[in-house]
Short mmCIF file of C-alpha atoms in Angstrom, two decimals:
data_model
loop_
_atom_site.label_atom_id
_atom_site.label_comp_id
_atom_site.label_asym_id
_atom_site.label_seq_id
_atom_site.Cartn_x
_atom_site.Cartn_y
_atom_site.Cartn_z
CA MET J 1099 0.00 0.01 0.00
CA THR J 1100 2.91 2.33 0.82
CA GLU J 1101 4.49 1.73 -2.58
CA ILE J 1102 1.22 2.47 -4.35
CA PHE J 1103 0.90 5.72 -2.44
CA SER J 1104 4.51 6.67 -3.32
CA VAL J 1105 3.87 5.95 -7.02
CA ILE J 1106 0.80 8.20 -6.93
CA ILE J 1107 2.85 10.97 -5.29
CA PHE J 1108 5.48 10.76 -8.04
CA SER J 1109 2.72 10.64 -10.67
CA ILE J 1110 1.22 13.83 -9.20
CA ILE J 1111 4.63 15.52 -9.38
CA ILE J 1112 4.94 14.49 -13.04
CA LEU J 1113 1.37 15.63 -13.72
CA PHE J 1114 2.15 19.01 -12.11
CA ILE J 1115 5.19 19.47 -14.39
CA GLU J 1116 3.08 18.51 -17.41
CA ILE J 1117 0.14 20.81 -16.58
CA TYR J 1118 2.35 23.77 -15.62
CA SER J 1119 4.20 23.56 -18.91
CA GLU J 1120 0.94 23.27 -20.87
CA THR J 1121 -0.65 26.21 -19.06
CA HIS J 1122 2.49 28.37 -19.27
CA LEU J 1123 2.80 27.83 -23.03
CA LYS J 1124 -0.96 28.04 -23.58
CA ASN J 1125 -0.95 24.68 -25.35
CA TYR J 1126 -4.60 24.79 -26.33
CA GLY J 1127 -6.37 24.33 -29.62
CA ARG J 1128 -7.18 21.44 -31.93
CA PHE J 1129 -5.72 17.99 -31.38
CA ILE J 1130 -2.91 18.31 -33.96
CA GLU J 1131 -1.98 21.77 -32.69
CA ARG J 1132 -1.67 20.46 -29.17
CA ILE J 1133 0.60 17.62 -30.32
CA VAL J 1134 2.80 20.01 -32.30
CA TYR J 1135 3.21 22.33 -29.31
CA LEU J 1136 3.77 19.37 -27.03
CA LEU J 1137 6.80 18.33 -29.11
CA SER J 1138 8.11 21.88 -29.52
CA ILE J 1139 11.44 23.14 -28.19
CA LYS J 1140 9.74 25.23 -25.54
CA THR J 1141 7.68 22.39 -24.07
CA LEU J 1142 10.61 19.96 -24.07
CA PHE J 1143 12.82 22.64 -22.48
CA ASN J 1144 10.27 23.26 -19.72
CA LEU J 1145 9.80 19.55 -19.03
CA LEU J 1146 13.55 19.02 -18.87
CA LYS J 1147 14.08 22.12 -16.69
CA PHE J 1148 11.66 20.97 -13.98
CA SER J 1149 12.85 17.37 -14.20
CA VAL J 1150 16.42 18.50 -13.61
CA LEU J 1151 15.29 20.73 -10.73
CA PHE J 1152 13.49 17.82 -9.08
CA GLY J 1153 16.33 15.38 -9.80
CA PHE J 1154 19.03 17.50 -8.14
CA GLY J 1155 16.66 18.40 -5.31
CA TYR J 1156 16.10 14.70 -4.76
CA VAL J 1157 19.81 13.83 -4.38
CA LEU J 1158 21.02 17.06 -2.73
CA LEU J 1159 18.34 16.92 -0.03
CA ASN J 1160 19.39 13.31 0.62
CA LEU J 1161 15.89 12.04 -0.17
CA ASN J 1162 17.59 9.13 -1.91
CA GLU J 1163 18.71 7.92 1.54
CA SER J 1164 15.07 7.29 2.50
CA LYS J 1165 14.47 3.56 2.08
CA ILE J 1166 10.85 3.99 0.98
CA LEU J 1167 11.64 6.75 -1.52
CA SER J 1168 14.72 5.07 -2.95
CA GLU J 1169 12.91 1.77 -3.39
CA THR J 1170 9.97 3.53 -5.06
CA VAL J 1171 12.24 5.50 -7.42
CA ASN J 1172 14.26 2.43 -8.30
CA ASN J 1173 11.40 -0.06 -8.62
CA LYS J 1174 8.59 2.19 -9.90
CA VAL J 1175 10.20 5.13 -11.73
CA VAL J 1176 13.65 4.12 -13.00
CA ASN J 1177 12.34 0.58 -13.56
CA LEU J 1178 8.70 0.53 -14.51
CA ASP J 1179 6.27 -1.80 -12.76
CA PHE J 1180 4.54 -3.27 -15.82
CA ASN J 1181 2.22 -5.34 -13.65
CA ASN J 1182 0.63 -2.21 -12.20
CA LEU J 1183 0.82 0.35 -15.01
CA ALA J 1184 -2.71 1.59 -14.28
CA ILE J 1185 -1.51 3.10 -10.99
CA TYR J 1186 0.72 5.56 -12.85
CA PHE J 1187 -2.27 7.04 -14.68
CA ILE J 1188 -4.59 7.55 -11.67
CA PRO J 1189 -3.71 11.28 -11.13
CA THR J 1190 -3.88 12.20 -14.84
CA ALA J 1191 -7.14 10.25 -15.21
CA ILE J 1192 -8.73 12.17 -12.33
CA PHE J 1193 -7.46 15.47 -13.74
CA SER J 1194 -8.78 14.65 -17.22
CA LEU J 1195 -12.18 13.75 -15.81
CA MET J 1196 -12.34 17.02 -13.86
CA VAL J 1197 -11.50 19.05 -16.99
CA ILE J 1198 -14.10 17.21 -19.07
CA LEU J 1199 -16.82 17.78 -16.46
CA THR J 1200 -16.00 21.42 -15.79
CA ASN J 1201 -14.90 22.61 -19.22
CA SER J 1202 -16.76 20.39 -21.68
CA LYS J 1203 -18.08 23.26 -23.85
CA GLU J 1204 -14.62 24.75 -24.41
CA LEU J 1205 -13.11 21.33 -25.12
CA PHE J 1206 -15.86 20.61 -27.63
CA ARG J 1207 -15.25 23.97 -29.32
CA GLN J 1208 -11.52 23.25 -29.68
CA LEU J 1209 -11.65 19.53 -30.42
CA GLU J 1210 -14.93 19.13 -32.29
CA ASP J 1211 -14.99 17.18 -35.54
CA TYR J 1212 -17.81 17.93 -37.96
CA ALA J 1213 -17.25 14.64 -39.77
CA ILE J 1214 -19.64 13.13 -37.24
CA GLU J 1215 -23.13 14.55 -37.71
CA ASN J 1216 -24.53 13.30 -34.42
CA GLU J 1217 -23.79 16.01 -31.84
CA THR J 1218 -23.65 13.60 -28.90
CA LEU J 1219 -21.16 11.32 -30.69
CA ASN J 1220 -19.17 14.40 -31.72
CA LYS J 1221 -18.88 15.48 -28.09
CA ILE J 1222 -17.84 11.98 -27.02
CA TYR J 1223 -15.27 11.93 -29.83
CA ALA J 1224 -13.90 15.33 -28.71
CA ASN J 1225 -13.57 14.07 -25.13
CA LEU J 1226 -11.84 10.94 -26.33
CA LYS J 1227 -9.33 13.02 -28.29
CA TYR J 1228 -8.66 15.06 -25.17
CA ILE J 1229 -8.06 11.87 -23.16
CA VAL J 1230 -5.67 10.57 -25.85
CA PHE J 1231 -3.78 13.87 -25.77
CA ARG J 1232 -3.55 13.70 -21.99
CA ILE J 1233 -2.12 10.18 -22.21
CA ILE J 1234 0.49 11.18 -24.81
CA SER J 1235 1.44 14.29 -22.84
CA TYR J 1236 1.74 12.36 -19.59
CA ILE J 1237 3.84 9.58 -21.15
CA LEU J 1238 6.24 12.10 -22.74
CA THR J 1239 6.61 13.97 -19.44
CA PHE J 1240 7.04 10.75 -17.51
CA PHE J 1241 9.87 9.45 -19.67
CA ILE J 1242 11.72 12.78 -19.69
CA PHE J 1243 11.36 12.83 -15.91
CA LYS J 1244 12.39 9.19 -15.61
CA TYR J 1245 15.57 9.38 -17.69
CA THR J 1246 16.58 12.73 -16.21
CA LEU J 1247 16.17 11.46 -12.65
CA GLU J 1248 17.90 8.17 -13.47
CA ASN J 1249 20.99 9.88 -14.90
CA ILE J 1250 21.19 12.45 -12.13
CA ILE J 1251 21.12 9.64 -9.56
CA LYS J 1252 23.90 7.82 -11.45
CA LEU J 1253 25.95 11.00 -11.66
CA HIS J 1254 25.46 11.71 -7.94
CA SER J 1255 26.42 8.12 -7.08
CA TYR J 1256 29.60 8.43 -9.18
CA PHE J 1257 30.55 11.67 -7.41
CA THR J 1258 29.81 10.20 -3.99
CA GLN J 1259 31.83 7.05 -4.65
CA ASN J 1260 34.80 9.27 -5.57
CA ASN J 1261 34.33 11.44 -2.45
CA LEU J 1262 33.16 14.42 -4.49
CA PHE J 1263 30.48 16.62 -2.96
CA VAL J 1264 29.00 20.02 -3.68
CA PHE J 1265 31.21 21.87 -1.19
CA ASP J 1266 34.18 19.51 -1.20
CA TRP J 1267 36.41 22.39 -2.39
CA LEU J 1268 35.95 23.99 1.06
CA ASN J 1269 37.16 20.86 2.89
CA ILE J 1270 40.54 22.06 4.11
CA ASN J 1271 42.76 19.38 5.72
CA ASP J 1272 46.34 20.67 5.40
CA SER J 1273 47.37 17.34 3.91
CA ASN J 1274 49.50 18.89 1.14
CA ILE J 1275 47.91 16.30 -1.16
CA ASP J 1276 46.58 17.80 -4.37
CA ASN J 1277 43.31 16.68 -5.85
CA TYR J 1278 42.25 17.54 -9.39
CA ASN J 1279 38.62 16.50 -9.04
CA LYS J 1280 37.44 18.64 -6.12
CA GLY J 1281 35.05 21.39 -7.21
CA VAL J 1282 33.60 19.45 -10.15
CA TYR J 1283 30.17 18.98 -8.59
CA PHE J 1284 29.75 22.61 -7.54
CA SER J 1285 30.97 23.81 -10.95
CA LEU J 1286 28.47 21.53 -12.66
CA LEU J 1287 25.57 22.87 -10.59
CA LEU J 1288 26.48 26.50 -11.28
CA THR J 1289 26.80 25.77 -14.99
CA ILE J 1290 23.39 24.03 -15.15
CA ILE J 1291 21.73 26.99 -13.38
CA ILE J 1292 23.26 29.43 -15.88
CA PHE J 1293 22.33 27.17 -18.81
CA PHE J 1294 18.65 27.15 -17.90
CA LEU J 1295 18.65 30.83 -16.93
CA PHE J 1296 20.15 31.90 -20.26
CA ASN J 1297 17.92 29.67 -22.37
CA ASN J 1298 14.84 30.64 -20.39
CA SER J 1299 15.55 34.27 -21.22
CA PHE J 1300 16.48 33.48 -24.82
CA ILE J 1301 13.22 31.57 -25.35
CA LYS J 1302 11.20 34.56 -24.15
CA LYS J 1303 13.33 36.98 -26.14
CA ASN J 1304 12.63 35.03 -29.33
CA SER J 1305 8.87 34.82 -28.80
CA GLY J 1306 6.18 37.31 -29.61
CA GLU J 1307 3.76 38.25 -26.85
CA TRP J 1308 0.82 36.84 -28.83
CA GLN J 1309 2.67 33.98 -30.53
CA TYR J 1310 4.38 32.65 -27.44
CA ARG J 1311 3.93 29.04 -28.53
CA GLU J 1312 5.98 29.74 -31.64
CA ILE J 1313 9.71 30.29 -31.67
CA LYS J 1314 12.10 31.99 -34.03
CA PHE J 1315 14.89 30.06 -35.68
CA ASP J 1316 17.35 32.46 -34.04
CA PHE J 1317 16.83 30.61 -30.76
CA LEU J 1318 18.99 27.78 -32.10
CA LYS J 1319 21.83 30.28 -32.46
CA TYR J 1320 21.27 31.48 -28.91
CA PHE J 1321 21.17 27.85 -27.74
CA PHE J 1322 24.50 27.19 -29.44
CA ILE J 1323 26.06 30.29 -27.86
CA THR J 1324 24.78 29.22 -24.43
CA THR J 1325 26.22 25.74 -24.88
CA ILE J 1326 29.64 27.16 -25.76
CA LEU J 1327 29.41 29.63 -22.85
CA CYS J 1328 28.45 26.92 -20.34
CA LEU J 1329 31.21 24.65 -21.58
CA GLY J 1330 33.71 27.42 -20.93
CA LEU J 1331 32.09 28.40 -17.64
CA PHE J 1332 32.18 24.86 -16.31
CA PHE J 1333 35.90 24.57 -16.73
CA GLY J 1334 36.39 28.19 -15.67
CA PHE J 1335 34.48 27.52 -12.42
CA PHE J 1336 36.38 24.26 -11.99
CA SER J 1337 39.71 26.07 -12.39
CA ILE J 1338 38.72 28.51 -9.64
CA PHE J 1339 37.27 26.10 -7.06
CA ASN J 1340 39.74 23.28 -7.65
CA GLY J 1341 42.66 25.69 -7.67
CA LEU J 1342 41.38 27.23 -4.41
CA TYR J 1343 41.13 23.77 -2.81
CA ASN J 1344 44.71 22.87 -3.71
CA LEU J 1345 45.99 26.30 -2.72
CA LEU J 1346 44.37 26.19 0.74
CA ASN J 1347 45.76 22.66 1.26
CA SER J 1348 49.34 23.81 0.68
CA SER J 1349 51.46 26.93 0.67
CA LEU J 1350 51.34 29.43 -2.19
CA SER J 1351 54.87 28.67 -3.38
CA MET J 1352 54.28 24.91 -3.24
CA TRP J 1353 50.98 25.28 -5.11
CA ILE J 1354 52.49 27.36 -7.89
CA SER J 1355 55.43 24.94 -8.18
CA LYS J 1356 53.20 21.85 -8.45
CA GLU J 1357 50.77 23.47 -10.85
CA ASN J 1358 53.63 24.64 -13.12
CA ILE J 1359 55.29 21.24 -13.18
CA LEU J 1360 52.03 19.57 -14.26
CA GLY J 1361 51.28 22.38 -16.74
CA ILE J 1362 47.92 23.05 -15.05
CA LEU J 1363 48.38 26.64 -13.82
CA PRO J 1364 48.72 28.13 -17.33
CA ILE J 1365 45.61 26.23 -18.44
CA ARG J 1366 43.72 27.57 -15.42
CA ILE J 1367 44.72 31.12 -16.31
CA SER J 1368 43.79 30.53 -19.96
CA SER J 1369 40.35 29.24 -18.88
CA LEU J 1370 39.66 32.41 -16.93
CA LEU J 1371 40.97 34.75 -19.60
CA ILE J 1372 39.01 33.13 -22.39
CA ILE J 1373 35.77 33.25 -20.36
CA ILE J 1374 36.33 36.98 -19.83
CA TYR J 1375 36.76 37.41 -23.59
CA LEU J 1376 33.60 35.41 -24.38
CA LEU J 1377 31.53 37.15 -21.69
CA THR J 1378 32.62 40.50 -23.10
CA TYR J 1379 31.40 39.42 -26.54
CA ILE J 1380 28.07 38.16 -25.13
CA TYR J 1381 27.56 41.34 -23.09
CA LYS J 1382 27.99 43.56 -26.16
CA GLU J 1383 26.61 41.46 -28.98
CA ILE J 1384 24.00 39.18 -27.35
CA LEU J 1385 22.67 40.98 -24.25
CA ASP J 1386 22.61 44.42 -25.86
CA LYS J 1387 24.66 45.72 -22.88
CA ASP J 1388 21.58 45.32 -20.67
CA VAL J 1389 22.27 42.52 -18.17
CA LEU J 1390 19.56 43.58 -15.71
CA SER J 1391 16.73 43.29 -18.25
CA PHE J 1392 18.11 39.97 -19.45
CA LEU J 1393 18.18 38.55 -15.93
CA MET J 1394 14.70 39.88 -15.16
CA ILE J 1395 13.30 38.04 -18.19
CA GLY J 1396 15.13 34.85 -17.26
CA ILE J 1397 14.23 34.80 -13.58
CA LEU J 1398 10.87 36.54 -13.24
CA PRO J 1399 7.57 35.14 -14.62
CA ILE J 1400 7.41 37.74 -17.40
CA ARG J 1401 7.64 37.18 -21.12
CA GLY J 1402 9.38 40.36 -22.19
CA LEU J 1403 10.17 44.00 -21.58
CA PRO J 1404 8.98 46.75 -23.97
CA ASN J 1405 12.39 48.36 -24.41
CA TYR J 1406 14.44 45.18 -24.55
CA LYS J 1407 14.32 43.57 -27.95
CA GLY J 1408 17.14 43.12 -30.42
CA ASN J 1409 18.09 39.99 -32.33
CA ILE J 1410 21.34 38.14 -32.79
CA ASN J 1411 23.23 38.55 -36.03
CA PHE J 1412 25.88 36.04 -36.99
CA GLU J 1413 26.63 37.76 -40.29
CA LYS J 1414 29.15 40.35 -39.13
CA ARG J 1415 32.81 40.73 -38.29
CA GLU J 1416 32.38 40.12 -34.52
CA THR J 1417 31.35 36.56 -35.34
CA LEU J 1418 34.94 35.88 -36.39
CA PHE J 1419 36.10 36.71 -32.86
CA PHE J 1420 33.33 34.58 -31.32
CA SER J 1421 34.11 31.58 -33.53
CA GLN J 1422 37.84 31.68 -32.79
CA ILE J 1423 37.44 32.16 -29.04
CA SER J 1424 34.83 29.38 -28.91
CA PHE J 1425 37.25 27.04 -30.70
CA TYR J 1426 39.84 27.77 -28.00
CA ILE J 1427 37.20 26.98 -25.37
CA LEU J 1428 36.61 23.56 -26.96
CA ASN J 1429 40.31 22.76 -26.76
CA ILE J 1430 40.76 24.09 -23.25
CA ALA J 1431 37.78 21.99 -22.17
CA LEU J 1432 39.42 18.97 -23.79
CA ALA J 1433 42.75 19.69 -22.05
CA GLU J 1434 41.11 20.08 -18.63
CA PHE J 1435 39.01 16.96 -19.18
CA PHE J 1436 42.18 14.88 -19.59
CA ILE J 1437 43.68 16.57 -16.52
CA ILE J 1438 40.60 15.65 -14.44
CA ILE J 1439 40.77 11.98 -15.47
CA GLY J 1440 44.54 11.95 -14.82
CA TYR J 1441 45.57 11.15 -18.40
CA LYS J 1442 49.13 12.13 -19.32
CA THR J 1443 50.71 12.02 -22.76
CA ILE J 1444 53.00 14.05 -24.99
CA TYR J 1445 50.00 14.96 -27.15
CA LEU J 1446 48.28 16.61 -24.20
CA SER J 1447 51.43 18.64 -23.59
CA ILE J 1448 51.41 19.75 -27.23
CA LEU J 1449 47.73 20.73 -26.96
CA ASN J 1450 48.42 22.74 -23.79
CA PHE J 1451 51.37 24.48 -25.41
CA ALA J 1452 49.41 25.34 -28.56
CA ILE J 1453 46.55 26.86 -26.52
CA LEU J 1454 48.83 28.88 -24.29
CA PHE J 1455 51.01 30.11 -27.14
CA ILE J 1456 48.29 31.37 -29.43
CA LEU J 1457 45.53 32.48 -27.06
CA ASP J 1458 47.16 35.74 -25.94
CA ASP J 1459 48.55 36.30 -29.42
CA PHE J 1460 45.10 36.10 -30.95
CA LYS J 1461 43.66 38.62 -28.45
CA ILE J 1462 46.53 41.02 -29.17
CA ILE J 1463 46.07 40.56 -32.93
CA ASN J 1464 42.32 41.22 -32.60
CA ASP J 1465 42.86 44.37 -30.52
CA TYR J 1466 45.74 45.59 -32.68
CA SER J 1467 43.71 45.16 -35.86
CA GLN J 1468 40.67 46.85 -34.26
CA GLY J 1469 38.41 43.81 -34.32
CA LEU J 1470 40.02 42.01 -37.28
CA LYS J 1471 39.34 44.87 -39.68
CA ARG J 1472 42.85 44.82 -41.06
CA VAL J 1473 44.95 41.76 -40.32
CA LEU J 1474 48.54 41.03 -41.30
CA ILE J 1475 48.85 37.89 -43.44
CA SER J 1476 51.60 36.62 -41.14
CA HIS J 1477 49.31 36.99 -38.12
CA PHE J 1478 46.46 35.22 -39.88
CA ILE J 1479 48.73 32.34 -40.91
CA ARG J 1480 50.11 32.02 -37.37
CA VAL J 1481 46.61 31.71 -35.88
CA TRP J 1482 45.59 29.05 -38.39
CA ILE J 1483 48.76 27.02 -38.01
CA PHE J 1484 47.92 26.60 -34.34
CA ASN J 1485 44.27 25.94 -35.14
CA ILE J 1486 45.34 23.02 -37.32
CA ILE J 1487 47.78 21.78 -34.65
CA MET J 1488 45.01 21.79 -32.04
CA ILE J 1489 42.58 19.94 -34.30
CA VAL J 1490 45.12 17.24 -35.23
CA VAL J 1491 46.27 16.73 -31.63
CA ALA J 1492 42.65 16.62 -30.36
CA LEU J 1493 41.78 13.98 -32.94
CA ILE J 1494 44.80 11.89 -31.93
CA LEU J 1495 44.05 12.20 -28.22
CA LEU J 1496 40.37 11.23 -28.50
CA SER J 1497 41.01 8.47 -31.04
CA ASN J 1498 43.78 6.87 -28.96
CA GLU J 1499 41.50 6.77 -25.89
CA GLU J 1500 38.50 5.71 -28.03
CA TYR J 1501 36.32 8.59 -26.78
CA TYR J 1502 34.32 8.50 -29.97
CA ILE J 1503 31.23 10.29 -28.59
CA ILE J 1504 33.36 13.20 -27.36
CA LEU J 1505 35.21 13.15 -30.67
CA SER J 1506 31.93 13.41 -32.60
CA ILE J 1507 30.77 16.33 -30.45
CA TYR J 1508 34.14 18.05 -30.86
CA LEU J 1509 33.97 17.71 -34.66
CA ILE J 1510 30.35 18.91 -34.84
CA PHE J 1511 31.06 22.02 -32.76
CA THR J 1512 34.25 22.72 -34.70
CA PHE J 1513 32.37 22.42 -38.00
CA ILE J 1514 29.66 24.86 -36.88
CA LEU J 1515 32.20 27.36 -35.59
CA PHE J 1516 34.33 27.26 -38.72
CA ARG J 1517 31.24 27.47 -40.90
CA TYR J 1518 30.33 30.83 -39.37
CA TYR J 1519 33.98 31.86 -39.45
CA PHE J 1520 34.40 31.32 -43.17
CA LYS J 1521 30.91 32.67 -43.84
CA ASN J 1522 32.21 36.03 -42.60
CA PHE J 1523 35.78 35.56 -43.85
CA MET J 1524 35.36 38.18 -46.60
CA LEU J 1525 35.02 40.84 -43.90
CA ILE J 1526 38.69 40.41 -43.04
CA ASN J 1527 41.05 42.73 -44.89
CA LEU J 1528 44.34 40.82 -45.17
CA GLN J 1529 47.38 43.06 -45.65
CA ARG J 1530 51.13 42.62 -45.84
CA THR J 1531 51.67 45.70 -43.67
CA ILE J 1532 49.45 47.83 -41.49
#
């Protein structure tokens, strides 16, 4: 009886996520319209957002340590109980019945089908279509919730087994033993918060007040920018919190010496510098130099501000800077990833050297040429020699370790970045002398 009650509680939570998303996006209309909006970017984003919120709340509040809850999640949510599937649908069935009884006229107006001449049968058919929609919507929400929760539990278990916790970077023990994993969990949480905050604001920014269910194609560009930003922020945060942990567990001179020997300190500095460069670009080109309005849209339950509009444009010279800096972020992320897992090889040293050598050079070249308006041919060639070196070394590293999924993601992102780079290449004025 307790397990049945627990399943119903989880089903109510899933139903709440489903109904909130539907109400927030005004997913009303004919049957096909409802299905289209149900599978839209906005709906899927909302469902994922609340599933992630619940998932991390579940593990961070130690609810997974409750025997009843953990057994219910494992036996009824992560692993479905096919012998009692009807239990899962009790809350949504009650909700559907309530809507049909209290709002039957409006449902009939939206879902009516004049192919049936008999009005009574037409009303029954409209109600049946609503029930089918509710079932589809609930199943979609349930599986997004299920797989999100399942993977968050696995991730939390992995961190816990490796003695990694949210505030492990504050655990000072004066052991003089360095650890290059501490701070990962906290960095991940901060990055996830920023990811959803940015995309929440971008979704609203790319929606009309009266066409909120629709979305402009530009959102995909914003989504790509947010992904690059969060990738850089994760390793930037990690560099700060992990570096702080190792610094507080040893003296300053010892910390600098160890970090330099391992080649980590320069990568940490590069991570911070490159995030500053990217944030500067986003502040000017993406947020229209209005951070407050952007945050208000992302945090508050409002859909827009009258004086805050503007759209992204990837067809201009500044995109060259964004593409190049983002490519450096990919490679810094790759370098720090191998540092975290403790992998050491000459190829990693080459990658670190290439990043460190060219990063500052590129920023100086960009500033010296006033935003790549007039670039020396020798400077352009130097940048691209190191671009090629980084690509080749990254391919060797990932292929040798058989990280084919990461390799595929790396190649996809690199292709997109270089596509926009060469799309705006004609805006560069190459010269022999300036």
